[in-house]
PDB file of C-alpha atoms in Angstrom:
ATOM      1  CA  LEU A  62     -14.790   3.742   2.701  1.00  0.00           C
ATOM      2  CA  TYR A  63     -13.887   0.185   1.755  1.00  0.00           C
ATOM      3  CA  ALA A  64     -14.363  -1.088   5.168  1.00  0.00           C
ATOM      4  CA  THR A  65     -17.802  -0.219   5.376  1.00  0.00           C
ATOM      5  CA  THR A  66     -20.554  -2.474   5.363  1.00  0.00           C
ATOM      6  CA  GLN A  67     -23.706  -2.292   2.697  1.00  0.00           C
ATOM      7  CA  GLU A  68     -25.919  -1.631   5.726  1.00  0.00           C
ATOM      8  CA  GLN A  69     -23.607   1.156   6.673  1.00  0.00           C
ATOM      9  CA  LEU A  70     -23.638   2.632   3.161  1.00  0.00           C
ATOM     10  CA  ASP A  71     -27.428   2.749   3.121  1.00  0.00           C
ATOM     11  CA  LEU A  72     -27.153   4.986   5.626  1.00  0.00           C
ATOM     12  CA  LEU A  73     -24.549   7.092   4.512  1.00  0.00           C
ATOM     13  CA  ARG A  74     -24.847  10.912   2.774  1.00  0.00           C
ATOM     14  CA  PHE A  75     -22.158  12.530   1.249  1.00  0.00           C
ATOM     15  CA  PRO A  76     -23.567  16.492   0.443  1.00  0.00           C
ATOM     16  CA  LEU A  77     -19.962  17.410  -0.624  1.00  0.00           C
ATOM     17  CA  GLY A  78     -19.064  14.407  -2.535  1.00  0.00           C
ATOM     18  CA  GLU A  79     -19.281  15.806  -6.119  1.00  0.00           C
ATOM     19  CA  MET A  80     -17.247  18.773  -5.180  1.00  0.00           C
ATOM     20  CA  GLU A  81     -13.295  19.243  -5.791  1.00  0.00           C
ATOM     21  CA  LYS A  82     -11.731  20.347  -2.529  1.00  0.00           C
ATOM     22  CA  ALA A  83     -10.944  23.936  -3.891  1.00  0.00           C
ATOM     23  CA  GLU A  84     -14.546  24.486  -4.770  1.00  0.00           C
ATOM     24  CA  THR A  85     -15.270  23.248  -1.035  1.00  0.00           C
ATOM     25  CA  ARG A  86     -12.708  25.689   0.085  1.00  0.00           C
ATOM     26  CA  ALA A  87     -13.865  28.478  -2.012  1.00  0.00           C
ATOM     27  CA  LEU A  88     -17.505  28.413  -0.228  1.00  0.00           C
ATOM     28  CA  ALA A  89     -16.081  28.128   3.243  1.00  0.00           C
ATOM     29  CA  ALA A  90     -14.296  31.341   2.549  1.00  0.00           C
ATOM     30  CA  GLU A  91     -17.686  32.718   1.019  1.00  0.00           C
ATOM     31  CA  PHE A  92     -19.657  31.898   4.021  1.00  0.00           C
ATOM     32  CA  GLY A  93     -17.026  33.399   6.312  1.00  0.00           C
ATOM     33  CA  LEU A  94     -15.981  29.971   7.610  1.00  0.00           C
ATOM     34  CA  ALA A  95     -13.193  30.219   9.953  1.00  0.00           C
ATOM     35  CA  ILE A  96     -11.614  26.680   8.569  1.00  0.00           C
ATOM     36  CA  ALA A  97     -11.624  27.850   4.792  1.00  0.00           C
ATOM     37  CA  ASP A  98      -7.660  28.566   4.885  1.00  0.00           C
ATOM     38  CA  LYS A  99      -6.987  25.805   7.345  1.00  0.00           C
ATOM     39  CA  PRO A 100      -3.595  23.586   5.905  1.00  0.00           C
ATOM     40  CA  ASP A 101      -4.459  20.295   5.064  1.00  0.00           C
ATOM     41  CA  SER A 102      -3.392  17.532   7.644  1.00  0.00           C
ATOM     42  CA  GLN A 103      -0.488  15.727   6.355  1.00  0.00           C
ATOM     43  CA  ASP A 104       0.569  13.952   9.362  1.00  0.00           C
ATOM     44  CA  ILE A 105      -0.975  11.452  12.284  1.00  0.00           C
ATOM     45  CA  CYS A 106      -1.959  13.651  15.342  1.00  0.00           C
ATOM     46  CA  PHE A 107      -0.800  11.114  17.990  1.00  0.00           C
ATOM     47  CA  VAL A 108       2.879  11.323  16.797  1.00  0.00           C
ATOM     48  CA  PRO A 109       4.919  13.692  18.372  1.00  0.00           C
ATOM     49  CA  ASN A 110       7.019  15.849  15.581  1.00  0.00           C
ATOM     50  CA  GLY A 111       6.391  13.489  13.025  1.00  0.00           C
ATOM     51  CA  ARG A 112       8.890  10.915  14.377  1.00  0.00           C
ATOM     52  CA  TYR A 113       6.801   7.519  13.532  1.00  0.00           C
ATOM     53  CA  ALA A 114       9.892   5.150  14.384  1.00  0.00           C
ATOM     54  CA  ASP A 115       9.807   6.145  18.268  1.00  0.00           C
ATOM     55  CA  VAL A 116       6.190   5.067  18.219  1.00  0.00           C
ATOM     56  CA  ILE A 117       6.887   2.027  16.476  1.00  0.00           C
ATOM     57  CA  GLU A 118       9.893   1.314  18.555  1.00  0.00           C
ATOM     58  CA  ARG A 119       7.574   1.335  22.044  1.00  0.00           C
ATOM     59  CA  LEU A 120       4.786  -0.714  20.331  1.00  0.00           C
ATOM     60  CA  LYS A 121       7.033  -3.186  18.751  1.00  0.00           C
ATOM     61  CA  PRO A 122      10.660  -2.786  20.222  1.00  0.00           C
ATOM     62  CA  GLY A 123      11.822  -6.198  17.883  1.00  0.00           C
ATOM     63  CA  ALA A 124      11.210  -3.896  14.737  1.00  0.00           C
ATOM     64  CA  ALA A 125      14.371  -1.798  16.289  1.00  0.00           C
ATOM     65  CA  ARG A 126      16.602  -4.762  16.191  1.00  0.00           C
ATOM     66  CA  PRO A 127      19.810  -4.313  14.194  1.00  0.00           C
ATOM     67  CA  GLY A 128      20.348  -6.181  11.271  1.00  0.00           C
ATOM     68  CA  GLN A 129      21.272  -6.717   7.550  1.00  0.00           C
ATOM     69  CA  ILE A 130      20.944  -5.103   4.416  1.00  0.00           C
ATOM     70  CA  VAL A 131      20.853  -7.437   1.727  1.00  0.00           C
ATOM     71  CA  HIS A 132      20.673  -7.445  -2.105  1.00  0.00           C
ATOM     72  CA  LEU A 133      18.035  -9.300  -3.988  1.00  0.00           C
ATOM     73  CA  ASP A 134      21.016 -11.646  -5.197  1.00  0.00           C
ATOM     74  CA  GLY A 135      21.843 -12.786  -1.554  1.00  0.00           C
ATOM     75  CA  ARG A 136      24.906 -10.475  -0.988  1.00  0.00           C
ATOM     76  CA  VAL A 137      25.217  -8.597   2.386  1.00  0.00           C
ATOM     77  CA  LEU A 138      25.791  -4.996   1.416  1.00  0.00           C
ATOM     78  CA  GLY A 139      25.583  -3.542   4.869  1.00  0.00           C
ATOM     79  CA  GLN A 140      24.132  -2.990   8.231  1.00  0.00           C
ATOM     80  CA  HIS A 141      20.761  -1.258   9.636  1.00  0.00           C
ATOM     81  CA  GLU A 142      19.443  -0.072  12.871  1.00  0.00           C
ATOM     82  CA  GLY A 143      16.030  -1.321  12.845  1.00  0.00           C
ATOM     83  CA  VAL A 144      13.698  -2.601   9.921  1.00  0.00           C
ATOM     84  CA  LEU A 145      11.145   0.151  11.089  1.00  0.00           C
ATOM     85  CA  ARG A 146      13.474   3.159   9.634  1.00  0.00           C
ATOM     86  CA  TYR A 147      12.825   1.972   6.407  1.00  0.00           C
ATOM     87  CA  THR A 148       9.900   2.074   3.798  1.00  0.00           C
ATOM     88  CA  VAL A 149       9.227  -0.214   0.753  1.00  0.00           C
ATOM     89  CA  GLY A 150      10.722   2.320  -2.397  1.00  0.00           C
ATOM     90  CA  GLN A 151      13.060   4.292  -0.214  1.00  0.00           C
ATOM     91  CA  ARG A 152      16.473   4.953  -2.114  1.00  0.00           C
ATOM     92  CA  LYS A 153      18.039   7.745   0.173  1.00  0.00           C
ATOM     93  CA  GLY A 154      19.548   7.260   3.556  1.00  0.00           C
ATOM     94  CA  LEU A 155      20.552   3.968   2.971  1.00  0.00           C
ATOM     95  CA  GLY A 156      24.057   4.135   3.464  1.00  0.00           C
ATOM     96  CA  LEU A 157      25.327   1.992   0.702  1.00  0.00           C
ATOM     97  CA  SER A 158      28.145   2.673  -1.846  1.00  0.00           C
ATOM     98  CA  ALA A 159      26.599   0.596  -5.389  1.00  0.00           C
ATOM     99  CA  ALA A 160      27.317   1.158  -8.859  1.00  0.00           C
ATOM    100  CA  GLU A 161      23.484   1.253  -9.351  1.00  0.00           C
ATOM    101  CA  PRO A 162      21.043   3.265  -7.642  1.00  0.00           C
ATOM    102  CA  LEU A 163      19.274   0.585  -4.828  1.00  0.00           C
ATOM    103  CA  TYR A 164      15.848   0.899  -3.420  1.00  0.00           C
ATOM    104  CA  VAL A 165      14.274  -0.929  -0.602  1.00  0.00           C
ATOM    105  CA  VAL A 166      11.895  -3.242  -2.138  1.00  0.00           C
ATOM    106  CA  ALA A 167      11.398  -5.288   0.869  1.00  0.00           C
ATOM    107  CA  ARG A 168      11.487  -5.790   4.515  1.00  0.00           C
ATOM    108  CA  ASP A 169      12.081  -8.850   6.677  1.00  0.00           C
ATOM    109  CA  ALA A 170      10.973  -8.083  10.131  1.00  0.00           C
ATOM    110  CA  GLN A 171      11.167 -11.693  10.982  1.00  0.00           C
ATOM    111  CA  ASN A 172      14.718 -11.862  10.471  1.00  0.00           C
ATOM    112  CA  ALA A 173      15.689  -8.529  10.602  1.00  0.00           C
ATOM    113  CA  ARG A 174      16.837  -8.033   6.851  1.00  0.00           C
ATOM    114  CA  VAL A 175      16.282  -5.045   4.803  1.00  0.00           C
ATOM    115  CA  ILE A 176      15.985  -6.050   1.095  1.00  0.00           C
ATOM    116  CA  VAL A 177      17.337  -4.012  -1.650  1.00  0.00           C
ATOM    117  CA  GLY A 178      17.230  -3.804  -5.516  1.00  0.00           C
ATOM    118  CA  PRO A 179      17.466  -2.046  -8.707  1.00  0.00           C
ATOM    119  CA  ARG A 180      13.928   0.027  -9.272  1.00  0.00           C
ATOM    120  CA  GLU A 181      12.499  -2.798 -11.508  1.00  0.00           C
ATOM    121  CA  ALA A 182      12.466  -4.967  -8.674  1.00  0.00           C
ATOM    122  CA  LEU A 183       9.994  -2.690  -6.686  1.00  0.00           C
ATOM    123  CA  SER A 184       6.965  -3.619  -9.547  1.00  0.00           C
ATOM    124  CA  VAL A 185       4.867  -6.008  -7.917  1.00  0.00           C
ATOM    125  CA  SER A 186       2.384  -8.223 -10.142  1.00  0.00           C
ATOM    126  CA  ARG A 187       0.491  -9.909  -7.366  1.00  0.00           C
ATOM    127  CA  VAL A 188      -1.191  -9.033  -4.077  1.00  0.00           C
ATOM    128  CA  ASP A 189      -2.384 -11.286  -1.739  1.00  0.00           C
ATOM    129  CA  LEU A 190      -5.193  -9.879   0.480  1.00  0.00           C
ATOM    130  CA  ARG A 191      -6.109 -10.820   4.208  1.00  0.00           C
ATOM    131  CA  ASP A 192      -9.439  -9.350   5.988  1.00  0.00           C
ATOM    132  CA  LEU A 193     -11.470  -8.560   2.568  1.00  0.00           C
ATOM    133  CA  ASN A 194     -14.660  -6.270   3.045  1.00  0.00           C
ATOM    134  CA  TRP A 195     -16.445  -6.884  -0.421  1.00  0.00           C
ATOM    135  CA  ILE A 196     -19.471  -4.524  -1.050  1.00  0.00           C
ATOM    136  CA  GLY A 197     -19.992  -5.141  -4.948  1.00  0.00           C
ATOM    137  CA  ASP A 198     -22.993  -6.703  -6.649  1.00  0.00           C
ATOM    138  CA  THR A 199     -21.195  -9.674  -7.621  1.00  0.00           C
ATOM    139  CA  PRO A 200     -20.731 -12.522  -4.804  1.00  0.00           C
ATOM    140  CA  LEU A 201     -16.819 -13.216  -4.502  1.00  0.00           C
ATOM    141  CA  SER A 202     -18.018 -16.845  -5.130  1.00  0.00           C
ATOM    142  CA  ALA A 203     -19.584 -16.089  -8.053  1.00  0.00           C
ATOM    143  CA  LEU A 204     -16.420 -14.412 -10.039  1.00  0.00           C
ATOM    144  CA  PRO A 205     -15.417 -15.928 -13.313  1.00  0.00           C
ATOM    145  CA  PRO A 206     -12.418 -18.309 -13.394  1.00  0.00           C
ATOM    146  CA  GLU A 207     -10.581 -15.775 -15.340  1.00  0.00           C
ATOM    147  CA  GLY A 208     -10.955 -13.463 -12.598  1.00  0.00           C
ATOM    148  CA  LEU A 209     -13.096 -10.213 -12.086  1.00  0.00           C
ATOM    149  CA  GLU A 210     -11.582  -6.966 -14.151  1.00  0.00           C
ATOM    150  CA  VAL A 211     -11.254  -4.280 -11.409  1.00  0.00           C
ATOM    151  CA  ALA A 212      -8.784  -1.255 -10.699  1.00  0.00           C
ATOM    152  CA  VAL A 213      -6.873  -1.529  -7.438  1.00  0.00           C
ATOM    153  CA  ARG A 214      -5.042   1.506  -5.346  1.00  0.00           C
ATOM    154  CA  VAL A 215      -2.382   0.757  -2.890  1.00  0.00           C
ATOM    155  CA  ARG A 216      -1.188   3.986  -2.295  1.00  0.00           C
ATOM    156  CA  SER A 217      -2.889   7.142  -1.687  1.00  0.00           C
ATOM    157  CA  THR A 218      -0.596   9.448  -3.723  1.00  0.00           C
ATOM    158  CA  ARG A 219      -1.100   6.922  -7.090  1.00  0.00           C
ATOM    159  CA  ALA A 220      -4.163   6.588  -9.270  1.00  0.00           C
ATOM    160  CA  PRO A 221      -5.935   2.975  -9.308  1.00  0.00           C
ATOM    161  CA  ARG A 222      -4.439   0.534 -11.605  1.00  0.00           C
ATOM    162  CA  GLU A 223      -5.836  -2.157 -13.659  1.00  0.00           C
ATOM    163  CA  ALA A 224      -5.879  -5.645 -12.244  1.00  0.00           C
ATOM    164  CA  ARG A 225      -8.060  -8.878 -12.147  1.00  0.00           C
ATOM    165  CA  LEU A 226      -9.486  -9.759  -8.911  1.00  0.00           C
ATOM    166  CA  HIS A 227      -9.391 -13.878  -8.195  1.00  0.00           C
ATOM    167  CA  ALA A 228     -11.108 -15.604  -5.036  1.00  0.00           C
ATOM    168  CA  ASP A 229     -10.727 -19.293  -4.248  1.00  0.00           C
ATOM    169  CA  ASP A 230     -10.815 -21.607  -1.284  1.00  0.00           C
ATOM    170  CA  LYS A 231      -7.099 -20.404  -0.822  1.00  0.00           C
ATOM    171  CA  GLY A 232      -7.789 -16.853  -0.287  1.00  0.00           C
ATOM    172  CA  VAL A 233      -7.900 -13.715  -2.275  1.00  0.00           C
ATOM    173  CA  HIS A 234      -5.463 -11.981  -4.792  1.00  0.00           C
ATOM    174  CA  VAL A 235      -5.275  -9.343  -7.038  1.00  0.00           C
ATOM    175  CA  LEU A 236      -3.238  -9.726 -10.617  1.00  0.00           C
ATOM    176  CA  LEU A 237      -1.815  -6.385 -11.660  1.00  0.00           C
ATOM    177  CA  ALA A 238      -1.797  -5.869 -15.401  1.00  0.00           C
ATOM    178  CA  GLN A 239       1.436  -3.470 -15.552  1.00  0.00           C
ATOM    179  CA  GLY A 240       2.601  -4.079 -12.110  1.00  0.00           C
ATOM    180  CA  GLU A 241       2.716  -1.391  -9.406  1.00  0.00           C
ATOM    181  CA  GLU A 242       5.700   0.025  -6.961  1.00  0.00           C
ATOM    182  CA  GLY A 243       5.766   0.420  -3.451  1.00  0.00           C
ATOM    183  CA  VAL A 244       3.727  -1.944  -2.248  1.00  0.00           C
ATOM    184  CA  SER A 245       4.133  -3.146   1.159  1.00  0.00           C
ATOM    185  CA  PRO A 246       2.512  -5.837   3.216  1.00  0.00           C
ATOM    186  CA  GLY A 247      -0.050  -4.198   5.987  1.00  0.00           C
ATOM    187  CA  GLN A 248      -1.037  -1.445   3.484  1.00  0.00           C
ATOM    188  CA  ALA A 249      -4.762  -1.093   2.632  1.00  0.00           C
ATOM    189  CA  CYS A 250      -5.705  -2.316  -1.329  1.00  0.00           C
ATOM    190  CA  VAL A 251      -8.755  -0.950  -2.640  1.00  0.00           C
ATOM    191  CA  ILE A 252     -10.808  -1.993  -5.080  1.00  0.00           C
ATOM    192  CA  TYR A 253     -12.607  -0.408  -7.799  1.00  0.00           C
ATOM    193  CA  ASP A 254     -14.860  -1.185 -10.779  1.00  0.00           C
ATOM    194  CA  HIS A 255     -12.714   0.817 -13.028  1.00  0.00           C
ATOM    195  CA  ALA A 256      -9.784   3.217 -12.718  1.00  0.00           C
ATOM    196  CA  GLY A 257     -11.428   6.525 -14.279  1.00  0.00           C
ATOM    197  CA  ALA A 258     -13.446   9.562 -12.974  1.00  0.00           C
ATOM    198  CA  GLY A 259     -16.729   8.098 -11.130  1.00  0.00           C
ATOM    199  CA  ALA A 260     -15.216   4.647 -10.116  1.00  0.00           C
ATOM    200  CA  ARG A 261     -17.136   2.836  -7.673  1.00  0.00           C
ATOM    201  CA  VAL A 262     -15.309   1.226  -4.692  1.00  0.00           C
ATOM    202  CA  LEU A 263     -16.085  -2.380  -4.303  1.00  0.00           C
ATOM    203  CA  GLY A 264     -14.257  -3.393  -1.273  1.00  0.00           C
ATOM    204  CA  GLY A 265     -10.914  -3.746  -0.302  1.00  0.00           C
ATOM    205  CA  GLY A 266      -8.355  -5.925   2.021  1.00  0.00           C
ATOM    206  CA  VAL A 267      -5.108  -5.528   3.942  1.00  0.00           C
ATOM    207  CA  ILE A 268      -1.998  -6.861   1.749  1.00  0.00           C
ATOM    208  CA  LEU A 269      -1.040 -10.133   3.101  1.00  0.00           C
ATOM    209  CA  ALA A 270       2.040 -10.554   0.727  1.00  0.00           C
ATOM    210  CA  GLU A 271       3.177  -9.408  -2.422  1.00  0.00           C
ATOM    211  CA  LYS A 272       5.322 -11.160  -4.898  1.00  0.00           C
ATOM    212  CA  ALA A 273       7.576  -8.567  -7.346  1.00  0.00           C
ATOM    213  CA  ARG A 274       8.157  -9.485 -10.850  1.00  0.00           C
ATOM    214  CA  GLN A 275      10.894 -11.973 -11.524  1.00  0.00           C
ATOM    215  CA  LEU A 276      14.195 -10.211 -13.025  1.00  0.00           C
ATOM    216  CA  PRO A 277      16.931 -11.683 -14.851  1.00  0.00           C
ATOM    217  CA  ASP A 278      19.162 -13.880 -12.827  1.00  0.00           C
ATOM    218  CA  THR A 279      17.126 -13.027  -9.787  1.00  0.00           C
ATOM    219  CA  PRO A 280      14.861 -15.427  -7.839  1.00  0.00           C
ATOM    220  CA  GLU A 281      11.552 -14.246  -7.130  1.00  0.00           C
ATOM    221  CA  LEU A 282      10.983 -12.678  -3.436  1.00  0.00           C
ATOM    222  CA  SER A 283       7.770 -13.241  -1.380  1.00  0.00           C
ATOM    223  CA  LEU A 284       7.539 -11.867   1.818  1.00  0.00           C
ATOM    224  CA  ALA A 285       4.479 -11.998   4.151  1.00  0.00           C
ATOM    225  CA  THR A 286       4.070 -10.040   7.544  1.00  0.00           C
ATOM    226  CA  SER A 287       4.653 -11.942  10.816  1.00  0.00           C
TER     227      SER A 287
END
């Protein structure tokens, strides 16, 4: 929805927009529609057997290049068989033995590195955006110097988080008030006017880079997509 233009929105109508999914299913069953009990779609239809890595490897062979698994403090902890096989926030399947639980906090495709660290390293405070589509009433050029209070969602399974939107001649970024986990370049960042029920979509963009919160004795890590 965030990618639609104001002209397109003027033509759109959502007759089921005020209804929950359970209500919609109940109506479909009442009307005898065959799709009433159809399972929710969970996977991408063009990925056979859910093997995403095989599709990515065909499209971008370099993503399957072996490389190092590196801790945030610079230690090389192991080897991997391609950054495409890992996701930000992943804990299982790393093949590492460590005194503390380790999570994938970033993927450095250019250098074939998988960066790992403690869970608190997943918390991101700043997100830079590209290809922003803005459908809010206030022009981006008119945002206050301290930024616009908004809510943003970077994962479909997480609720919107309070943030401030900033726009200047260097680009657009959001500052997350409490941080967010699982933020990864290439994902969509959707901007809302607030975090509660009935929130309005103001726009969104593609995550260009993310900056993790600084941890004790750990340098800040900022990685952008290649």
